[in-house]
Coordinates of C-alpha atoms and ligand atoms in Angstrom, one line a residue:
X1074 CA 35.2 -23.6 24.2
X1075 CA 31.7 -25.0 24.2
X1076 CA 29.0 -23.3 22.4
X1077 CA 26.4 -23.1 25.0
X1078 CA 22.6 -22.8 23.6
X1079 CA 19.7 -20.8 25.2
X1080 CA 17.6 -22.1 27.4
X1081 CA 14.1 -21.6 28.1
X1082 CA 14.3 -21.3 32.0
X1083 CA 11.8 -24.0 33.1
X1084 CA 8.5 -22.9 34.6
X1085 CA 9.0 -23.2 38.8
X1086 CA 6.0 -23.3 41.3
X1087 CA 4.6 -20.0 42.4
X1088 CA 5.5 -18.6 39.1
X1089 CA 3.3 -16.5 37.2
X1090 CA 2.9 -17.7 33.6
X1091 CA 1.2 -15.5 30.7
X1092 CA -1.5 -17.6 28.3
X1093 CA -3.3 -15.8 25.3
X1094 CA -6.9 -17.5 25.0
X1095 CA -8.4 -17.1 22.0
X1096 CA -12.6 -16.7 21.6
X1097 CA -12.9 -17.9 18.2
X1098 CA -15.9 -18.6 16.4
X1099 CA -17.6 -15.1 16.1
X1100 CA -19.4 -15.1 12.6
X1101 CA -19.5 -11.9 11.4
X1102 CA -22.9 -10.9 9.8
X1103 CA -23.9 -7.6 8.0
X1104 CA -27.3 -6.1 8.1
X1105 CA -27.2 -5.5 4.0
X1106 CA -25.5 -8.4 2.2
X1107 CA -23.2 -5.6 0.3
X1108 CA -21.7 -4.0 3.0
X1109 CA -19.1 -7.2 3.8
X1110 CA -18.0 -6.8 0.4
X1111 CA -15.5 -3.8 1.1
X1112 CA -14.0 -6.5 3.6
X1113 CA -13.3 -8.9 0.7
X1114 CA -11.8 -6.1 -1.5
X1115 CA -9.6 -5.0 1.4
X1116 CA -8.1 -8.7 2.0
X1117 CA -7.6 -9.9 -1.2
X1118 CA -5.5 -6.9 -1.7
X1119 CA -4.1 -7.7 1.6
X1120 CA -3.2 -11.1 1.0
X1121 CA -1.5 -10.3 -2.7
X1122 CA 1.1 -7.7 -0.1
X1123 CA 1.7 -10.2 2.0
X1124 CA 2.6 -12.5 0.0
X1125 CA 4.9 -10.5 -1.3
X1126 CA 6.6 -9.8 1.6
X1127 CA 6.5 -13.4 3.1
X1128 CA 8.7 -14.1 -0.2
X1129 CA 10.9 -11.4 0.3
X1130 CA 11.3 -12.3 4.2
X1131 CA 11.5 -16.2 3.1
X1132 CA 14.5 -15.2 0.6
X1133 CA 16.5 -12.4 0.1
X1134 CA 15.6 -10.4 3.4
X1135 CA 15.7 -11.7 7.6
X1136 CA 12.0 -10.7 8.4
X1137 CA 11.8 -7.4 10.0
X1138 CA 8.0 -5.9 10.4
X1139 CA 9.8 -2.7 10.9
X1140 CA 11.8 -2.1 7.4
X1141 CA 10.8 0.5 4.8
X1142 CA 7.8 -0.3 3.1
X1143 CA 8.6 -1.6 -0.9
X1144 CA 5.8 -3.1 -2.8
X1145 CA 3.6 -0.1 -4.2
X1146 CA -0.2 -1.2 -2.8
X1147 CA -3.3 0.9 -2.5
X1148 CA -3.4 -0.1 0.9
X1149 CA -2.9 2.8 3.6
X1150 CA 0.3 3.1 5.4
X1151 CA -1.2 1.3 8.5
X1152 CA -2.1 -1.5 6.6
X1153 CA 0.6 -1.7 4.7
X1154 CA 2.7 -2.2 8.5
X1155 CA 0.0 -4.8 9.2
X1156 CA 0.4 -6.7 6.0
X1157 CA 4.7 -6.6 6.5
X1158 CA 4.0 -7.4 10.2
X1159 CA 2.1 -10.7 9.2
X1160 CA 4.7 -11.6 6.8
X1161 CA 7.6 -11.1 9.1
X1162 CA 5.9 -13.9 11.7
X1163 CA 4.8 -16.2 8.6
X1164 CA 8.6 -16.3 7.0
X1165 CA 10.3 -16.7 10.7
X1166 CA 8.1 -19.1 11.7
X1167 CA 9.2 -21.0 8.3
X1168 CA 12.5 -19.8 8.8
X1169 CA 12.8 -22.1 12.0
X1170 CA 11.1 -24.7 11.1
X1171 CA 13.1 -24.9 8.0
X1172 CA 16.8 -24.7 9.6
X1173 CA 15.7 -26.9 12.3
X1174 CA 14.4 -29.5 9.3
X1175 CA 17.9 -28.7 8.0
X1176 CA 19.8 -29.3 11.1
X1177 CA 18.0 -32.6 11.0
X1178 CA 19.0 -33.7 7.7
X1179 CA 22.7 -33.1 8.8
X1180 CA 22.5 -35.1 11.8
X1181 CA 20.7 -37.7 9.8
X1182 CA 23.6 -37.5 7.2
X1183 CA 26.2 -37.9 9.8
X1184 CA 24.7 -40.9 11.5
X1185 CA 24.0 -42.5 8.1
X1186 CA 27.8 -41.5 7.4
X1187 CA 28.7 -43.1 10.7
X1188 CA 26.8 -46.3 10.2
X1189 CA 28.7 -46.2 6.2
X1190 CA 32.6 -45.8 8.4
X1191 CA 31.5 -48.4 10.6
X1192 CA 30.0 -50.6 8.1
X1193 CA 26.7 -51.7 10.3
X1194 CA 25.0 -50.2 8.0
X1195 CA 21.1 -51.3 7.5
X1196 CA 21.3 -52.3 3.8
X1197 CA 17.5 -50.5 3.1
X1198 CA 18.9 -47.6 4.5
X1199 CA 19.5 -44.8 1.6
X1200 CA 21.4 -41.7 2.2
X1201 CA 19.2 -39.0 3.4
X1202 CA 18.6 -36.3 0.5
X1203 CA 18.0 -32.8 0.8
X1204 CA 14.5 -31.1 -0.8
X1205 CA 14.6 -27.3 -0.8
X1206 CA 11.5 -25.8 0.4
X1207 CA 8.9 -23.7 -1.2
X1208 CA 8.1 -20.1 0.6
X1209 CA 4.8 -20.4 1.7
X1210 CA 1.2 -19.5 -0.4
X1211 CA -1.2 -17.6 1.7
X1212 CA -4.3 -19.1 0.2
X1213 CA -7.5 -18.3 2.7
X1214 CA -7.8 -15.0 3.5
X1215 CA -6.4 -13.9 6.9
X1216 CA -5.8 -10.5 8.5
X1217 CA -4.2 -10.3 12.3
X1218 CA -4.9 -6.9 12.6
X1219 CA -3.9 -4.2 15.4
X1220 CA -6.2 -1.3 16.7
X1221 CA -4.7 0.9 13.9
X1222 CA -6.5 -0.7 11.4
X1223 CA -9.5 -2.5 13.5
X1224 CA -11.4 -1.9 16.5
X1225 CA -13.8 -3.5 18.4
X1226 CA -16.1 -0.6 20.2
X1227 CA -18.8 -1.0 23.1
X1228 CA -22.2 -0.8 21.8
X1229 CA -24.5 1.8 23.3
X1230 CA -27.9 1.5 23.2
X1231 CA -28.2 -0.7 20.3
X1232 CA -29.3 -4.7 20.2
X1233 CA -25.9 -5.5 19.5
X1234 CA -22.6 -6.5 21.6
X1235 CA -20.7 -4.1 20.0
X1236 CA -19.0 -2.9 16.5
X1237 CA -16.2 -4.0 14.3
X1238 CA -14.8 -0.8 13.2
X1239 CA -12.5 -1.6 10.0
X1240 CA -10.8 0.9 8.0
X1241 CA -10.9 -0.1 4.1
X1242 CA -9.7 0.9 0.8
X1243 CA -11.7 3.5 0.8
X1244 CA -10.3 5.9 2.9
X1245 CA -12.0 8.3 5.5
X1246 CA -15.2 6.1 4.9
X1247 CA -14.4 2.5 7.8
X1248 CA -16.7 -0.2 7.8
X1249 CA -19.2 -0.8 10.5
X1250 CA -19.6 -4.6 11.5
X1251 CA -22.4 -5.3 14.1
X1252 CA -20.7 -7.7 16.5
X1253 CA -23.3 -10.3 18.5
X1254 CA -22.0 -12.9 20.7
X1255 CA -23.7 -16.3 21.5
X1256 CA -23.7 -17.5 24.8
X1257 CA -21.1 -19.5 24.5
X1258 CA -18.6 -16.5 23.7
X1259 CA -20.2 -13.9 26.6
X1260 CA -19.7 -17.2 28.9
X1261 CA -15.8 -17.1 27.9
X1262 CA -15.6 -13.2 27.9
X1263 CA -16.6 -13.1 31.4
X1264 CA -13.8 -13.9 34.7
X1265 CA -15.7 -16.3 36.3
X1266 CA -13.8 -14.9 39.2
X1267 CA -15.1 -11.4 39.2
X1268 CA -18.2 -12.0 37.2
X1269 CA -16.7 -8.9 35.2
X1270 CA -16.7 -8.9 31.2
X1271 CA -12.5 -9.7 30.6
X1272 CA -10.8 -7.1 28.7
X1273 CA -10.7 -7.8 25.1
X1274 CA -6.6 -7.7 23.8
X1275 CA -6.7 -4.9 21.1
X1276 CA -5.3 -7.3 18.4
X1277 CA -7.5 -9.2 16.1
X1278 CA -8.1 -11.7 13.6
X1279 CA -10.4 -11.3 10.5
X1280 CA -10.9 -15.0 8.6
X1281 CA -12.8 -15.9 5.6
X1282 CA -13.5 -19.7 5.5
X1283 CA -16.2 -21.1 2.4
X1284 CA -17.6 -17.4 2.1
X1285 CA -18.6 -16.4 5.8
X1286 CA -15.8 -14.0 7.9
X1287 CA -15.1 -15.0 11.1
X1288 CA -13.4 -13.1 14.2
X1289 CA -11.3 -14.7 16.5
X1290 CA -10.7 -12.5 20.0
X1291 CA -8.4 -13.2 22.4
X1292 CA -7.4 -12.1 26.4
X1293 CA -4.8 -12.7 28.2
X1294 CA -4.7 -14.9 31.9
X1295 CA -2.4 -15.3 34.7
X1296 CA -1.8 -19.0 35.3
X1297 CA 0.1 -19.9 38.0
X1298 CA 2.7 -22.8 37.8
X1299 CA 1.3 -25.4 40.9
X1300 CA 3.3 -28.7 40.5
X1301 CA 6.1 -28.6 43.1
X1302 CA 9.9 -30.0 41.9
X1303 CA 9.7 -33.1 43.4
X1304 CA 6.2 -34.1 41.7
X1305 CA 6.6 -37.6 40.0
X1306 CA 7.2 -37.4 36.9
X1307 CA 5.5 -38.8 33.7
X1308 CA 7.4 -38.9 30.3
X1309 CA 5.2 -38.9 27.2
X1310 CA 6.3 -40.8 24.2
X1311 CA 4.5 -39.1 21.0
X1312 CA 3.7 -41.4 17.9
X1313 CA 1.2 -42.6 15.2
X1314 CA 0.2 -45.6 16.5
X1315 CA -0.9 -44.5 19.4
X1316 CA -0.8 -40.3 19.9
X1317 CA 0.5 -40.5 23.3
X1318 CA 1.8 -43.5 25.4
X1319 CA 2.8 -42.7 29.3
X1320 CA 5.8 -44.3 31.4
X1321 CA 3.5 -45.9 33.6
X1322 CA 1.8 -47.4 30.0
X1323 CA -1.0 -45.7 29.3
X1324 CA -1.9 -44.8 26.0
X1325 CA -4.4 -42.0 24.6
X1326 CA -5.6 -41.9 21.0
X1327 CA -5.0 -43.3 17.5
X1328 CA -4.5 -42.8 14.1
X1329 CA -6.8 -45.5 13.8
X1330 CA -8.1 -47.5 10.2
X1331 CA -11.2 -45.6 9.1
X1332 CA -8.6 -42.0 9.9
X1333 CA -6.1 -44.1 8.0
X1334 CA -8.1 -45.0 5.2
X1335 CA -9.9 -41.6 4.6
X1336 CA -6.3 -40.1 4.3
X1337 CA -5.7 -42.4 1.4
X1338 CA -8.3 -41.3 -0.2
X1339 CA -7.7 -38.0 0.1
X1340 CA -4.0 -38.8 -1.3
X1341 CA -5.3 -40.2 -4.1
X1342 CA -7.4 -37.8 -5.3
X1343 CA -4.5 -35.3 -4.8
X1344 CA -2.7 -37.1 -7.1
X1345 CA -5.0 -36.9 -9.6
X1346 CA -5.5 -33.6 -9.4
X1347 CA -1.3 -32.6 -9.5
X1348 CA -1.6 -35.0 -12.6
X1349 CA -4.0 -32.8 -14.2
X1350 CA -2.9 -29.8 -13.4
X1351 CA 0.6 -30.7 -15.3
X1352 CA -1.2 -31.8 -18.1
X1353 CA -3.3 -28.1 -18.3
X1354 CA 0.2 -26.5 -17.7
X1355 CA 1.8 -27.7 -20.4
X1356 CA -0.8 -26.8 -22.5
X1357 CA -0.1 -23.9 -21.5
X1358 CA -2.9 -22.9 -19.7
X1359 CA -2.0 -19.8 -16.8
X1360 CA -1.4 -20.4 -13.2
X1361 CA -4.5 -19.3 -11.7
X1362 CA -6.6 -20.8 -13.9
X1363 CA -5.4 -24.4 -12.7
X1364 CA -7.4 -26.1 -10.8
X1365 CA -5.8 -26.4 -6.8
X1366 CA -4.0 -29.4 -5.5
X1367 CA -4.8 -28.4 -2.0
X1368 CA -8.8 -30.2 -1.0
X1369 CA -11.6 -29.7 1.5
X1370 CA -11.4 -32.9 3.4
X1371 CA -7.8 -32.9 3.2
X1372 CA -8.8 -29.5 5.5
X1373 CA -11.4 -31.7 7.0
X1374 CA -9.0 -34.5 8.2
X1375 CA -7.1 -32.1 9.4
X1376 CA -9.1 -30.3 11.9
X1377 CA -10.2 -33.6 12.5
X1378 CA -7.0 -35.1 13.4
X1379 CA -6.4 -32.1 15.7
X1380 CA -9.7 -32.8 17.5
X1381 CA -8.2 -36.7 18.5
X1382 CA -5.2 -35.7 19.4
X1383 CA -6.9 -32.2 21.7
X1384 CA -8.8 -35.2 23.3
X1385 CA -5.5 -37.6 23.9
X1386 CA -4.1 -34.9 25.5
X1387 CA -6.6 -33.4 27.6
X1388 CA -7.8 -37.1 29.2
X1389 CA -3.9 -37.9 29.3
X1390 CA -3.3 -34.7 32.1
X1391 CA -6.8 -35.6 33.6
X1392 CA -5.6 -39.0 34.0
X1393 CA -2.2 -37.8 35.8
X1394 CA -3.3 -35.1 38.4
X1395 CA -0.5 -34.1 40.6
X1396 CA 2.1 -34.9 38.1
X1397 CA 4.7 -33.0 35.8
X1398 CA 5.3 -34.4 32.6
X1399 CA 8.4 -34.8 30.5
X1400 CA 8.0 -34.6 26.3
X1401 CA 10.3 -34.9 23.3
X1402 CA 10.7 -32.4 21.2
X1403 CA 9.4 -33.8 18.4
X1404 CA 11.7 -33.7 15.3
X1405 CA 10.9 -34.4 11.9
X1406 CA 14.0 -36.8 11.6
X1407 CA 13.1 -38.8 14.9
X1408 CA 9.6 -39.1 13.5
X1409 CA 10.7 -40.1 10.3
X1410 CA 12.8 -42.7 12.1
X1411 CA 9.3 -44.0 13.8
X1412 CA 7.3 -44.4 11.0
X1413 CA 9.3 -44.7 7.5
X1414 CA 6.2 -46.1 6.0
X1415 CA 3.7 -43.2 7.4
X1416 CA 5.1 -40.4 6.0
X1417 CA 2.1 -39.2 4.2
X1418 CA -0.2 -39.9 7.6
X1419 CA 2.3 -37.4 9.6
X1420 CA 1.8 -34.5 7.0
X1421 CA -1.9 -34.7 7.4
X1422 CA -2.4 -35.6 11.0
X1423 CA 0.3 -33.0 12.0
X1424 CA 1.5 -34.7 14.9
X1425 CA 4.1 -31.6 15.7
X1426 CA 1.1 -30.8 17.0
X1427 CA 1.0 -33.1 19.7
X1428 CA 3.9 -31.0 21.8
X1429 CA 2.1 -27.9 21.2
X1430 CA -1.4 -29.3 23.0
X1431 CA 1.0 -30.9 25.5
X1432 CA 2.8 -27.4 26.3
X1433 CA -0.3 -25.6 26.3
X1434 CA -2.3 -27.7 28.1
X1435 CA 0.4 -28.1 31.1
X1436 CA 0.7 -23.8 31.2
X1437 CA -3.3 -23.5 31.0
X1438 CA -3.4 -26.2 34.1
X1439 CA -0.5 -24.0 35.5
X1440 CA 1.3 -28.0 35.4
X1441 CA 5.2 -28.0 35.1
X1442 CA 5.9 -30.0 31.9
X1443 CA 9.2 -29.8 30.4
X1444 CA 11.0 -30.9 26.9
X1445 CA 13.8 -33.0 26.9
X1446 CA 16.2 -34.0 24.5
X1447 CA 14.7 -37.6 22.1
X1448 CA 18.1 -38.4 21.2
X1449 CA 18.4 -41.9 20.8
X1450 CA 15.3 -42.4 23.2
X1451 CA 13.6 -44.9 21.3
X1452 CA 16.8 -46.8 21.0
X1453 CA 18.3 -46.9 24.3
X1454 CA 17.2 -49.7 27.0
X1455 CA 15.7 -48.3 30.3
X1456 CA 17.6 -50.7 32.0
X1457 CA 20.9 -51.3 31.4
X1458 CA 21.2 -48.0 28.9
X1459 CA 22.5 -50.0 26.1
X1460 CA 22.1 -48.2 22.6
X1461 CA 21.2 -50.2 19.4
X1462 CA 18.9 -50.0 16.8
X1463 CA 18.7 -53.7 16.8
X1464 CA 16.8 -53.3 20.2
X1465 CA 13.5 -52.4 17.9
X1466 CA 12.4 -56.2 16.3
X1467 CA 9.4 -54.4 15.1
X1468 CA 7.6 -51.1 15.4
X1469 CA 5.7 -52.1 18.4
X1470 CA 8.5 -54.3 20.8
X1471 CA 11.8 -53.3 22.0
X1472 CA 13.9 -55.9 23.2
X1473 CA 17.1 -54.9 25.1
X1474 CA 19.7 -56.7 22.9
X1475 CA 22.4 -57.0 26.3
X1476 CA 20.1 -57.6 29.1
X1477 CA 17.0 -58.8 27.2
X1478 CA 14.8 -55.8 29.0
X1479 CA 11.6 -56.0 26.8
X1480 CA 8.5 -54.4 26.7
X1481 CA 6.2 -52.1 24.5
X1482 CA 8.9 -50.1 22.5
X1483 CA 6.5 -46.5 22.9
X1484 CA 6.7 -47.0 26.9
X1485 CA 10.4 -47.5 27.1
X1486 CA 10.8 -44.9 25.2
X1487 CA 8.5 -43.0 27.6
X1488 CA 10.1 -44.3 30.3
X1489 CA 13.3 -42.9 29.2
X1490 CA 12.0 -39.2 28.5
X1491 CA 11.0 -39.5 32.0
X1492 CA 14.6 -39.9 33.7
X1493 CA 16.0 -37.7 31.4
X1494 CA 14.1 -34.7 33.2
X1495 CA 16.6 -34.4 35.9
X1496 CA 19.5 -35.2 33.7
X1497 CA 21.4 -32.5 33.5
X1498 CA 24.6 -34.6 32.1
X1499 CA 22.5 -35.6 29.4
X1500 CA 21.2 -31.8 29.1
X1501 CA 24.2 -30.8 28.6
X1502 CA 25.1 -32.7 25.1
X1503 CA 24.8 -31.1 22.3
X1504 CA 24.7 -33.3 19.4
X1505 CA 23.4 -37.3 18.6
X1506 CA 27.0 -38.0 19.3
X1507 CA 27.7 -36.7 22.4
X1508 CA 24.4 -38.2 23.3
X1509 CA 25.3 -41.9 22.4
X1510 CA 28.9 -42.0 24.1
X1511 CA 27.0 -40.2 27.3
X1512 CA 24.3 -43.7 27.0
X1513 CA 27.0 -45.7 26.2
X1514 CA 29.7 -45.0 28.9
X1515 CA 26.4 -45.6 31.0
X1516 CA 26.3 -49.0 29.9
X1517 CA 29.8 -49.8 30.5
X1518 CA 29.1 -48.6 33.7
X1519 CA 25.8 -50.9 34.6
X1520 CA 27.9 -53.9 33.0
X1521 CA 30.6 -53.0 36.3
X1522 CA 27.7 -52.5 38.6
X1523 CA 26.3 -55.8 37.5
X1524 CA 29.7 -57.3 38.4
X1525 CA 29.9 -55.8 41.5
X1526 CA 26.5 -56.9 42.5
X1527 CA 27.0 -60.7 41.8
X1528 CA 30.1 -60.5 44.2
X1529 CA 28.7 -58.7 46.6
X1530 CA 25.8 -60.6 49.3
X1531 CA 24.8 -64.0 48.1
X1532 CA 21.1 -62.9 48.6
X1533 CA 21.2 -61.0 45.3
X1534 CA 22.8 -64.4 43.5
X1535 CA 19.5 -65.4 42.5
X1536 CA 19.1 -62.4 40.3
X1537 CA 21.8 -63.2 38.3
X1538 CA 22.2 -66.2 38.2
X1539 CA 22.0 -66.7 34.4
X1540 CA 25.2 -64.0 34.4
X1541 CA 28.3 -65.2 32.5
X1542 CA 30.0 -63.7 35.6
X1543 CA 28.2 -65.6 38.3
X1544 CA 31.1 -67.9 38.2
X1545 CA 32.7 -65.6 39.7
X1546 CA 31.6 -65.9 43.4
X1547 CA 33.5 -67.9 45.6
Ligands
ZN791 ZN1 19.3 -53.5 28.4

């Protein structure tokens, strides 16, 4: 029997989606210049538990929020939930990404096995190798905290838009934050609909970035799906070169040179920190006394990145009103296999961020857009189906190696994540294998058609008229 994977059930028109906005941004300033410092007490002891728990969760235990409390804190009980809580989404979230990196190395393996069997092996190919990961360091200070431990509470008659009511260390004796929003923040609070302030979800988030704490708010919207079935469809190639090229080829931001060479020298200065910090730790220096390998504008470039690709995204659905879109999921592997030489760009730009601005952006539009398997995408010719790596020359060109179909190599690729919405054959597969006999059975079956065509009305002769089987007509 086949193992049959879950589903998400594709978004239909008419139907209600869920979206979580976020108000971010909300500085949080105290009348005496003490008073925040209770905060600061609170998270670094919050942030030493929940570390300890994301290790736990990352390695011996499955994350469970819920389990019996086992690190002795000074924290309160209801922190201590908030603290395991945290951990258990940190470690699943590396949990998945982890087993699905995993999964990728073993289908990497297999084809790299498969190519060794066959002997069409690329001789710069190298076996893929596996790196175990770390468990994640919590390093800036971040609390997602529920209404047991932090509330947010109307102002009466006072200046301010309300209070941020924490409970600290100290117990029986909460902390008092006056809350102001700008404009910008009452302007988001409010429906423009109703012209009613929005109601505030009761869990928050409490960030301290280069010594000021931030809140981050959020509320919850009913978006409705608009884009009928039948809506054409666009497929979205995701890359480096360009962020996002379109099947009818369009392309939307770049990593472009001055990005690229301000990531270098970020790198480099990396290195030379990791080199130092060696050095200090054979001499025996201890741990937290070395000096961090992690840097401000590697933060910088970052958020920056993020910001291009937020733009290539948002112009990209303005650009295709009426449309539903169809993206890869983008996996490590297939991204290695796009860029060998860019490895260090992908860390820091972060382009598995790409799908997540696509996904959000389509259910905050109420726009249908769908994943679809990348398989072989990149590889296989939109015309005549035909799978080879050979049909990439270069980074930029494909060039069908059968029926000579060539164009950019990031809009056939496009062009194939478009067709493969409605696939449901191709759906269907569940490894790279069963993928590449489904393409290539597909081939065989344009090579017939192509026959067929050639014998059929001599009107279509001139078509094919370089065919080795154009002979064939009598
Ligand atoms: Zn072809």
């Amino acid at each position: 029997m086949k193992a049959m994977k879950k589903r998400k059930k594709r978004a239909k028109k008419g139907e209600p989606q869920t979206v979580t906005k976020a108000v971010t941004h909300i500085r949080l300033e105290a009348a005496n210049p003490g008073k925040l410092a209770a905060l600061d007490q609170l998270a670094q002891v919050f942030l030493a538990l929940t570390q300890q728990y994301v290790a736990l969760f990352c390695t011996d235990e499955l994350p469970d929020g819920f389990r019996a409390p086992c690190f002795p804190t000074p924290l309160s009980e209801r922190w201590h939930r908030v603290a395991m809580q945290q951990a258990a989404g940190i470690a699943q979230a590396w949990r998945t990404k982890r087993a699905n990196a995993y999964q990728e190395y073993l289908d990497a393996l297999a084809e790299y096995q498969e190519h060794q069997t066959a002997g069409t092996s690329d001789p710069a190919a190298k076996e893929p190798k596996w790196r175990e990961w770390d468990v994640p360091t919590l390093r800036q200070p971040c609390i997602q905290a529920n209404a047991n431990v932090v509330k947010l509470e109307a102002a009466t008659e006072s200046s301010f838009d309300g209070w941020l009511k924490v409970s600290t260390l100290d117990k029986g004796t909460p902390l008092l934050v006056p809350i102001q929003f700008s404009d910008y923040h009452k302007e988001q609070l409010t429906d423009p609909k109703t012209g009613q302030r929005r109601k505030i979800n009761s869990s928050v988030t409490l960030n301290k970035r280069d010594g000021v704490w931030w809140l981050t708010l959020s509320y919850t919207e009913t978006v409705t799906v608009q884009t009928p079935p039948d809506a054409p469809v666009i497929g979205i190639d995701v890359g480096i070169a360009n962020f996002l090229t379109t099947s009818d080829g369009k392309q939307y931001g770049s990593f472009h040179r001055r990005l690229r060479e301000r990531q270098k020298r970020d790198r480099e200065k990396r290195r030379r920190k990791a080199r130092l910090r060696k050095c200090l730790e054979k001499q025996g220096v201890p741990k937290d006394k070395l000096p961090s390998t992690s840097s401000a504008t590697g933060q910088r470039l970052i958020r920056h990145v993020r910001q291009a690709i937020n733009r290539a995204v948002n112009l990209c659905f303005e650009e295709h009103e009426g449309c539903q879109f169809a993206y890869e999921q983008l996996s490590v592997a297939s991204m290695r296999h796009k860029a060998r030489a860019m490895n260090a760009y992908m860390r820091a730009s972060n382009l598995g961020h790409i799908p997540d601005q696509i996904a959000w952006n389509a259910t905050k539009r109420g726009v249908a857009a769908t994943k679809v398997k990348s398989a072989y995408s990149s590889q296989e010719c939109h015309v005549c189906h035909y799978v080879d790596r050979k049909n990439r020359p270069n980074q930029q060109t494909f060039c069908c190696q059968v029926c000579g179909h060539t164009t950019h190599a990031d809009v056939n690729a496009s062009r194939n994540l478009a067709a493969r919405l409605h696939d449901a054959e191709l759906r269907d597969c569940i490894t790279r294998h069963e993928v590449k006999a489904l393409l290539m059975r597909r081939h065989e079956q344009w090579k017939q058609n192509v026959r067929l065509v050639v014998v059929q009305p001599p009107v279509q002769l001139g078509l094919w008229a370089c065919s080795e089987t154009s002979t064939d007509v009598g």
